[in-house]
Amino acid sequence: MDGSGDQGGGARRRVGERVWFVVGGAALVALAAVAGVVIAGDSATGVAAPRDCRTSVYGTEPVADRPASAGATSAADFDGDGHPDLAFGSQGDVEGGAGGGSIEVAYGTGGGVGLARCQYLTQDDPGVPGKNRDESFFGADVVARDLDEDGYTDLATVVFDWEPSVIVMWGSADGLSRAVRVPGTDTSHVSWDNDPILDEQLVAGDFDGDGHADLVFGLGSEKGLLKGPFARDGSPAETAAVPAPRRPSGDVDDANYRDLVAGDLNGDGADELVTFHEAWFPDASWTETPWPVGYFEGGPDGLTQPAGVDLPDAATAAVGDVDGDGYGDLVLSPRGGDASRSSVTVVYGSESGPGKRRTTIDRDTPGVPGEEPQDEDAVLASLDTGDVNGDGYADVVAGAPRWDPYSEPGPEQVLFLAGGPDGLTGVGARVFEGGDLPGSAERAGFGAEVALTDLDGDHRADLVVAELGGDRTGSSAWLLPGTDDGPSAGSVTRLYGDTFDDSGRLDLLMGGGGIAH
């Protein structure tokens, strides 16, 4: 969403949306998230220590045929060892709480996509505020940033115990250690949203361009912008207002708050904020359902809502410079109207922000493999950007899961699109399908979350794909190394429940809450 994006460059993340599902006859709201983990301090205040990882490795990792490229973006490094780390948000049950949520962290080694340590975290850890309980969804909407500027990546997450709030877990030489609840946070106030508090979102970025990492939590709140640097008690340096998105035009009376994305779209050093909403109607068709998008410009005065920015309806986005012109581009998963089910639209950035130059890529674009799905359940639900082939241009990955139990049967896929001097095209495109990777199953949510991050230090982003799991299979995540030709399925590392705990008791929906990286 976040989506979780890289530190240093334009913040980008796909923040997921809540998914309704039934457990024991009761409807639960599952929150998508990007998440991270905390590591052992003393026994009274610390959290579960990391353990050896149990993974499955298939194939032989490709060896780069040329030296690593320059200019890699930074990534989450919770223990400061110079090797990127990953954190997965889980929507699963925990001891003492149906839908209580958990967090799984994988610490990188820098040697291929191998992992050094793994960790499982819940609110029952003494160092984490709160306790496990039903539907608190610990780990929802998590983002990785160095919030206190001590040189270690920290992790901020949303939790819904009693009311939405933000918990920050601090990085250290041992990894993320201890946690605090950010005091005095507010929630969203959007008059035309059905109930934004129930769909609260979190995103990180530098929204005033002062060089400090900020958080946004609460659209329409007078203190929705939490400015960095943060103190060790979780207090922001100061707070500022985040305007509520303007009411969409047309027949939209109300909507559901779905997503937040941040990134620098005009090259001024301050991140913009993009909001996503769904105006759902029971009898509306694909073409008739509005998905309004709000746009806020960052700057020294914080977030403002400029007039005249018209973005197409979309469900989510990511930000990356796909044409190498120095401006972040907004990569959207479009909805409604004439948009095809599995299309990606790029609204290119410029000195004045997202402009009129736009490109849409779908299965009819030359070079993109596969046929256009004919049902609306084949939509791209997760996006991320990163330089997979090391050519200096941001590439795009997009996942199309069918995890909803009411979705039409069909393939679950992840689409790779390569950036270049002409922007996003079909040249070099590839498709990875659920069921093809070792251990993957059909209709298990393959591609529910995707991420691009350089795990092996060769300056080529590696692909991380999460599969939520189903009635007959547990959740998994796959790591595919980046190569000159894009992600490689010739070498795959699989993570699953036993990766983080060998008791066999973990009921994970790993990555359904997103991936912090």
JSON list of N, CA and C in Angstrom, two decimals, residues 247-298:
[
{"chain": "A", "resi": 247, "resn": "ARG", "atom": "N", "xyz": [-16.23, 16.07, -1.69]},
{"chain": "A", "resi": 247, "resn": "ARG", "atom": "CA", "xyz": [-17.30, 15.15, -2.06]},
{"chain": "A", "resi": 247, "resn": "ARG", "atom": "C", "xyz": [-17.26, 14.92, -3.57]},
{"chain": "A", "resi": 248, "resn": "PRO", "atom": "N", "xyz": [-17.27, 13.66, -4.00]},
{"chain": "A", "resi": 248, "resn": "PRO", "atom": "CA", "xyz": [-17.24, 13.40, -5.44]},
{"chain": "A", "resi": 248, "resn": "PRO", "atom": "C", "xyz": [-18.47, 13.97, -6.13]},
{"chain": "A", "resi": 249, "resn": "SER", "atom": "N", "xyz": [-18.31, 14.31, -7.38]},
{"chain": "A", "resi": 249, "resn": "SER", "atom": "CA", "xyz": [-19.44, 14.82, -8.15]},
{"chain": "A", "resi": 249, "resn": "SER", "atom": "C", "xyz": [-20.29, 13.65, -8.63]},
{"chain": "A", "resi": 250, "resn": "GLY", "atom": "N", "xyz": [-21.42, 13.95, -9.16]},
{"chain": "A", "resi": 250, "resn": "GLY", "atom": "CA", "xyz": [-22.29, 12.91, -9.72]},
{"chain": "A", "resi": 250, "resn": "GLY", "atom": "C", "xyz": [-23.24, 12.34, -8.68]},
{"chain": "A", "resi": 251, "resn": "ASP", "atom": "N", "xyz": [-23.47, 11.04, -8.77]},
{"chain": "A", "resi": 251, "resn": "ASP", "atom": "CA", "xyz": [-24.48, 10.39, -7.93]},
{"chain": "A", "resi": 251, "resn": "ASP", "atom": "C", "xyz": [-23.91, 9.80, -6.65]},
{"chain": "A", "resi": 252, "resn": "VAL", "atom": "N", "xyz": [-22.72, 10.17, -6.25]},
{"chain": "A", "resi": 252, "resn": "VAL", "atom": "CA", "xyz": [-22.09, 9.58, -5.07]},
{"chain": "A", "resi": 252, "resn": "VAL", "atom": "C", "xyz": [-22.58, 10.32, -3.82]},
{"chain": "A", "resi": 253, "resn": "ASP", "atom": "N", "xyz": [-23.45, 9.66, -3.06]},
{"chain": "A", "resi": 253, "resn": "ASP", "atom": "CA", "xyz": [-23.92, 10.22, -1.79]},
{"chain": "A", "resi": 253, "resn": "ASP", "atom": "C", "xyz": [-23.01, 9.80, -0.64]},
{"chain": "A", "resi": 254, "resn": "ASP", "atom": "N", "xyz": [-22.52, 8.57, -0.69]},
{"chain": "A", "resi": 254, "resn": "ASP", "atom": "CA", "xyz": [-21.59, 8.11, 0.32]},
{"chain": "A", "resi": 254, "resn": "ASP", "atom": "C", "xyz": [-20.69, 7.04, -0.29]},
{"chain": "A", "resi": 255, "resn": "ALA", "atom": "N", "xyz": [-19.65, 6.68, 0.45]},
{"chain": "A", "resi": 255, "resn": "ALA", "atom": "CA", "xyz": [-18.65, 5.75, -0.07]},
{"chain": "A", "resi": 255, "resn": "ALA", "atom": "C", "xyz": [-17.94, 5.09, 1.09]},
{"chain": "A", "resi": 256, "resn": "ASN", "atom": "N", "xyz": [-17.07, 4.16, 0.78]},
{"chain": "A", "resi": 256, "resn": "ASN", "atom": "CA", "xyz": [-16.24, 3.49, 1.77]},
{"chain": "A", "resi": 256, "resn": "ASN", "atom": "C", "xyz": [-14.78, 3.86, 1.52]},
{"chain": "A", "resi": 257, "resn": "TYR", "atom": "N", "xyz": [-14.08, 4.19, 2.58]},
{"chain": "A", "resi": 257, "resn": "TYR", "atom": "CA", "xyz": [-12.68, 4.57, 2.56]},
{"chain": "A", "resi": 257, "resn": "TYR", "atom": "C", "xyz": [-11.85, 3.31, 2.35]},
{"chain": "A", "resi": 258, "resn": "ARG", "atom": "N", "xyz": [-11.01, 3.28, 1.30]},
{"chain": "A", "resi": 258, "resn": "ARG", "atom": "CA", "xyz": [-10.33, 2.06, 0.93]},
{"chain": "A", "resi": 258, "resn": "ARG", "atom": "C", "xyz": [-8.80, 2.10, 1.03]},
{"chain": "A", "resi": 259, "resn": "ASP", "atom": "N", "xyz": [-8.16, 3.23, 0.77]},
{"chain": "A", "resi": 259, "resn": "ASP", "atom": "CA", "xyz": [-6.72, 3.17, 0.62]},
{"chain": "A", "resi": 259, "resn": "ASP", "atom": "C", "xyz": [-6.08, 4.55, 0.73]},
{"chain": "A", "resi": 260, "resn": "LEU", "atom": "N", "xyz": [-4.80, 4.55, 1.07]},
{"chain": "A", "resi": 260, "resn": "LEU", "atom": "CA", "xyz": [-3.95, 5.74, 1.04]},
{"chain": "A", "resi": 260, "resn": "LEU", "atom": "C", "xyz": [-2.64, 5.39, 0.35]},
{"chain": "A", "resi": 261, "resn": "VAL", "atom": "N", "xyz": [-2.14, 6.30, -0.46]},
{"chain": "A", "resi": 261, "resn": "VAL", "atom": "CA", "xyz": [-0.85, 6.12, -1.14]},
{"chain": "A", "resi": 261, "resn": "VAL", "atom": "C", "xyz": [-0.12, 7.46, -1.08]},
{"chain": "A", "resi": 262, "resn": "ALA", "atom": "N", "xyz": [1.19, 7.42, -0.91]},
{"chain": "A", "resi": 262, "resn": "ALA", "atom": "CA", "xyz": [1.98, 8.65, -0.84]},
{"chain": "A", "resi": 262, "resn": "ALA", "atom": "C", "xyz": [3.19, 8.55, -1.74]},
{"chain": "A", "resi": 263, "resn": "GLY", "atom": "N", "xyz": [3.61, 9.68, -2.29]},
{"chain": "A", "resi": 263, "resn": "GLY", "atom": "CA", "xyz": [4.82, 9.74, -3.11]},
{"chain": "A", "resi": 263, "resn": "GLY", "atom": "C", "xyz": [4.98, 11.12, -3.70]},
{"chain": "A", "resi": 264, "resn": "ASP", "atom": "N", "xyz": [6.21, 11.47, -4.07]},
{"chain": "A", "resi": 264, "resn": "ASP", "atom": "CA", "xyz": [6.51, 12.79, -4.62]},
{"chain": "A", "resi": 264, "resn": "ASP", "atom": "C", "xyz": [6.22, 12.78, -6.12]},
{"chain": "A", "resi": 265, "resn": "LEU", "atom": "N", "xyz": [5.14, 13.43, -6.52]},
{"chain": "A", "resi": 265, "resn": "LEU", "atom": "CA", "xyz": [4.71, 13.43, -7.91]},
{"chain": "A", "resi": 265, "resn": "LEU", "atom": "C", "xyz": [5.09, 14.69, -8.67]},
{"chain": "A", "resi": 266, "resn": "ASN", "atom": "N", "xyz": [5.68, 15.67, -7.99]},
{"chain": "A", "resi": 266, "resn": "ASN", "atom": "CA", "xyz": [6.08, 16.90, -8.69]},
{"chain": "A", "resi": 266, "resn": "ASN", "atom": "C", "xyz": [7.54, 17.26, -8.47]},
{"chain": "A", "resi": 267, "resn": "GLY", "atom": "N", "xyz": [8.31, 16.39, -7.81]},
{"chain": "A", "resi": 267, "resn": "GLY", "atom": "CA", "xyz": [9.75, 16.58, -7.69]},
{"chain": "A", "resi": 267, "resn": "GLY", "atom": "C", "xyz": [10.20, 17.68, -6.77]},
{"chain": "A", "resi": 268, "resn": "ASP", "atom": "N", "xyz": [9.34, 18.14, -5.86]},
{"chain": "A", "resi": 268, "resn": "ASP", "atom": "CA", "xyz": [9.73, 19.24, -4.98]},
{"chain": "A", "resi": 268, "resn": "ASP", "atom": "C", "xyz": [10.26, 18.76, -3.64]},
{"chain": "A", "resi": 269, "resn": "GLY", "atom": "N", "xyz": [10.37, 17.45, -3.44]},
{"chain": "A", "resi": 269, "resn": "GLY", "atom": "CA", "xyz": [10.89, 16.92, -2.19]},
{"chain": "A", "resi": 269, "resn": "GLY", "atom": "C", "xyz": [9.85, 16.67, -1.13]},
{"chain": "A", "resi": 270, "resn": "ALA", "atom": "N", "xyz": [8.60, 17.04, -1.38]},
{"chain": "A", "resi": 270, "resn": "ALA", "atom": "CA", "xyz": [7.51, 16.78, -0.45]},
{"chain": "A", "resi": 270, "resn": "ALA", "atom": "C", "xyz": [6.57, 15.77, -1.09]},
{"chain": "A", "resi": 271, "resn": "ASP", "atom": "N", "xyz": [6.09, 14.82, -0.30]},
{"chain": "A", "resi": 271, "resn": "ASP", "atom": "CA", "xyz": [5.21, 13.78, -0.83]},
{"chain": "A", "resi": 271, "resn": "ASP", "atom": "C", "xyz": [3.78, 14.26, -0.96]},
{"chain": "A", "resi": 272, "resn": "GLU", "atom": "N", "xyz": [3.13, 13.80, -2.03]},
{"chain": "A", "resi": 272, "resn": "GLU", "atom": "CA", "xyz": [1.70, 14.00, -2.21]},
{"chain": "A", "resi": 272, "resn": "GLU", "atom": "C", "xyz": [0.95, 12.83, -1.56]},
{"chain": "A", "resi": 273, "resn": "LEU", "atom": "N", "xyz": [-0.34, 13.05, -1.30]},
{"chain": "A", "resi": 273, "resn": "LEU", "atom": "CA", "xyz": [-1.20, 12.05, -0.69]},
{"chain": "A", "resi": 273, "resn": "LEU", "atom": "C", "xyz": [-2.38, 11.79, -1.62]},
{"chain": "A", "resi": 274, "resn": "VAL", "atom": "N", "xyz": [-2.65, 10.50, -1.89]},
{"chain": "A", "resi": 274, "resn": "VAL", "atom": "CA", "xyz": [-3.76, 10.12, -2.75]},
{"chain": "A", "resi": 274, "resn": "VAL", "atom": "C", "xyz": [-4.68, 9.19, -1.96]},
{"chain": "A", "resi": 275, "resn": "THR", "atom": "N", "xyz": [-5.99, 9.48, -1.98]},
{"chain": "A", "resi": 275, "resn": "THR", "atom": "CA", "xyz": [-6.95, 8.70, -1.22]},
{"chain": "A", "resi": 275, "resn": "THR", "atom": "C", "xyz": [-7.90, 7.97, -2.17]},
{"chain": "A", "resi": 276, "resn": "PHE", "atom": "N", "xyz": [-8.38, 6.81, -1.73]},
{"chain": "A", "resi": 276, "resn": "PHE", "atom": "CA", "xyz": [-9.22, 5.96, -2.58]},
{"chain": "A", "resi": 276, "resn": "PHE", "atom": "C", "xyz": [-10.48, 5.56, -1.82]},
{"chain": "A", "resi": 277, "resn": "HIS", "atom": "N", "xyz": [-11.60, 5.60, -2.53]},
{"chain": "A", "resi": 277, "resn": "HIS", "atom": "CA", "xyz": [-12.90, 5.36, -1.93]},
{"chain": "A", "resi": 277, "resn": "HIS", "atom": "C", "xyz": [-13.77, 4.57, -2.92]},
{"chain": "A", "resi": 278, "resn": "GLU", "atom": "N", "xyz": [-14.67, 3.75, -2.36]},
{"chain": "A", "resi": 278, "resn": "GLU", "atom": "CA", "xyz": [-15.59, 2.97, -3.21]},
{"chain": "A", "resi": 278, "resn": "GLU", "atom": "C", "xyz": [-17.02, 3.34, -2.88]},
{"chain": "A", "resi": 279, "resn": "ALA", "atom": "N", "xyz": [-17.75, 3.80, -3.89]},
{"chain": "A", "resi": 279, "resn": "ALA", "atom": "CA", "xyz": [-19.18, 4.08, -3.73]},
{"chain": "A", "resi": 279, "resn": "ALA", "atom": "C", "xyz": [-19.95, 2.86, -4.20]},
{"chain": "A", "resi": 280, "resn": "TRP", "atom": "N", "xyz": [-20.12, 1.91, -3.31]},
{"chain": "A", "resi": 280, "resn": "TRP", "atom": "CA", "xyz": [-20.67, 0.61, -3.67]},
{"chain": "A", "resi": 280, "resn": "TRP", "atom": "C", "xyz": [-22.19, 0.65, -3.67]},
{"chain": "A", "resi": 281, "resn": "PHE", "atom": "N", "xyz": [-22.78, 0.12, -4.74]},
{"chain": "A", "resi": 281, "resn": "PHE", "atom": "CA", "xyz": [-24.23, -0.02, -4.84]},
{"chain": "A", "resi": 281, "resn": "PHE", "atom": "C", "xyz": [-24.54, -1.48, -5.14]},
{"chain": "A", "resi": 282, "resn": "PRO", "atom": "N", "xyz": [-25.53, -2.09, -4.47]},
{"chain": "A", "resi": 282, "resn": "PRO", "atom": "CA", "xyz": [-25.78, -3.53, -4.64]},
{"chain": "A", "resi": 282, "resn": "PRO", "atom": "C", "xyz": [-26.01, -3.96, -6.08]},
{"chain": "A", "resi": 283, "resn": "ASP", "atom": "N", "xyz": [-26.69, -3.15, -6.85]},
{"chain": "A", "resi": 283, "resn": "ASP", "atom": "CA", "xyz": [-27.06, -3.57, -8.20]},
{"chain": "A", "resi": 283, "resn": "ASP", "atom": "C", "xyz": [-26.21, -2.92, -9.29]},
{"chain": "A", "resi": 284, "resn": "ALA", "atom": "N", "xyz": [-25.17, -2.20, -8.87]},
{"chain": "A", "resi": 284, "resn": "ALA", "atom": "CA", "xyz": [-24.35, -1.49, -9.86]},
{"chain": "A", "resi": 284, "resn": "ALA", "atom": "C", "xyz": [-23.42, -2.46, -10.58]},
{"chain": "A", "resi": 285, "resn": "SER", "atom": "N", "xyz": [-23.25, -2.26, -11.86]},
{"chain": "A", "resi": 285, "resn": "SER", "atom": "CA", "xyz": [-22.32, -3.07, -12.64]},
{"chain": "A", "resi": 285, "resn": "SER", "atom": "C", "xyz": [-20.91, -2.51, -12.48]},
{"chain": "A", "resi": 286, "resn": "TRP", "atom": "N", "xyz": [-19.96, -3.24, -13.05]},
{"chain": "A", "resi": 286, "resn": "TRP", "atom": "CA", "xyz": [-18.56, -2.78, -13.05]},
{"chain": "A", "resi": 286, "resn": "TRP", "atom": "C", "xyz": [-18.44, -1.36, -13.59]},
{"chain": "A", "resi": 287, "resn": "THR", "atom": "N", "xyz": [-19.06, -1.08, -14.70]},
{"chain": "A", "resi": 287, "resn": "THR", "atom": "CA", "xyz": [-18.93, 0.22, -15.34]},
{"chain": "A", "resi": 287, "resn": "THR", "atom": "C", "xyz": [-19.61, 1.32, -14.55]},
{"chain": "A", "resi": 288, "resn": "GLU", "atom": "N", "xyz": [-20.59, 0.97, -13.71]},
{"chain": "A", "resi": 288, "resn": "GLU", "atom": "CA", "xyz": [-21.39, 1.97, -13.01]},
{"chain": "A", "resi": 288, "resn": "GLU", "atom": "C", "xyz": [-20.91, 2.30, -11.61]},
{"chain": "A", "resi": 289, "resn": "THR", "atom": "N", "xyz": [-20.04, 1.48, -11.04]},
{"chain": "A", "resi": 289, "resn": "THR", "atom": "CA", "xyz": [-19.60, 1.69, -9.66]},
{"chain": "A", "resi": 289, "resn": "THR", "atom": "C", "xyz": [-18.52, 2.76, -9.60]},
{"chain": "A", "resi": 290, "resn": "PRO", "atom": "N", "xyz": [-18.76, 3.88, -8.90]},
{"chain": "A", "resi": 290, "resn": "PRO", "atom": "CA", "xyz": [-17.73, 4.91, -8.78]},
{"chain": "A", "resi": 290, "resn": "PRO", "atom": "C", "xyz": [-16.66, 4.53, -7.76]},
{"chain": "A", "resi": 291, "resn": "TRP", "atom": "N", "xyz": [-15.41, 4.83, -8.08]},
{"chain": "A", "resi": 291, "resn": "TRP", "atom": "CA", "xyz": [-14.28, 4.67, -7.18]},
{"chain": "A", "resi": 291, "resn": "TRP", "atom": "C", "xyz": [-13.55, 6.01, -7.13]},
{"chain": "A", "resi": 292, "resn": "PRO", "atom": "N", "xyz": [-14.08, 7.01, -6.43]},
{"chain": "A", "resi": 292, "resn": "PRO", "atom": "CA", "xyz": [-13.48, 8.34, -6.46]},
{"chain": "A", "resi": 292, "resn": "PRO", "atom": "C", "xyz": [-12.10, 8.38, -5.81]},
{"chain": "A", "resi": 293, "resn": "VAL", "atom": "N", "xyz": [-11.25, 9.24, -6.35]},
{"chain": "A", "resi": 293, "resn": "VAL", "atom": "CA", "xyz": [-9.86, 9.39, -5.90]},
{"chain": "A", "resi": 293, "resn": "VAL", "atom": "C", "xyz": [-9.64, 10.84, -5.46]},
{"chain": "A", "resi": 294, "resn": "GLY", "atom": "N", "xyz": [-9.10, 11.02, -4.26]},
{"chain": "A", "resi": 294, "resn": "GLY", "atom": "CA", "xyz": [-8.76, 12.35, -3.75]},
{"chain": "A", "resi": 294, "resn": "GLY", "atom": "C", "xyz": [-7.28, 12.62, -3.89]},
{"chain": "A", "resi": 295, "resn": "TYR", "atom": "N", "xyz": [-6.91, 13.88, -4.08]},
{"chain": "A", "resi": 295, "resn": "TYR", "atom": "CA", "xyz": [-5.51, 14.25, -4.29]},
{"chain": "A", "resi": 295, "resn": "TYR", "atom": "C", "xyz": [-5.15, 15.43, -3.40]},
{"chain": "A", "resi": 296, "resn": "PHE", "atom": "N", "xyz": [-4.02, 15.30, -2.67]},
{"chain": "A", "resi": 296, "resn": "PHE", "atom": "CA", "xyz": [-3.52, 16.35, -1.79]},
{"chain": "A", "resi": 296, "resn": "PHE", "atom": "C", "xyz": [-2.05, 16.61, -2.13]},
{"chain": "A", "resi": 297, "resn": "GLU", "atom": "N", "xyz": [-1.70, 17.85, -2.24]},
{"chain": "A", "resi": 297, "resn": "GLU", "atom": "CA", "xyz": [-0.33, 18.23, -2.57]},
{"chain": "A", "resi": 297, "resn": "GLU", "atom": "C", "xyz": [0.43, 18.55, -1.29]},
{"chain": "A", "resi": 298, "resn": "GLY", "atom": "N", "xyz": [1.65, 17.96, -1.17]},
{"chain": "A", "resi": 298, "resn": "GLY", "atom": "CA", "xyz": [2.50, 18.26, -0.03]},
{"chain": "A", "resi": 298, "resn": "GLY", "atom": "C", "xyz": [3.33, 19.50, -0.26]}
]
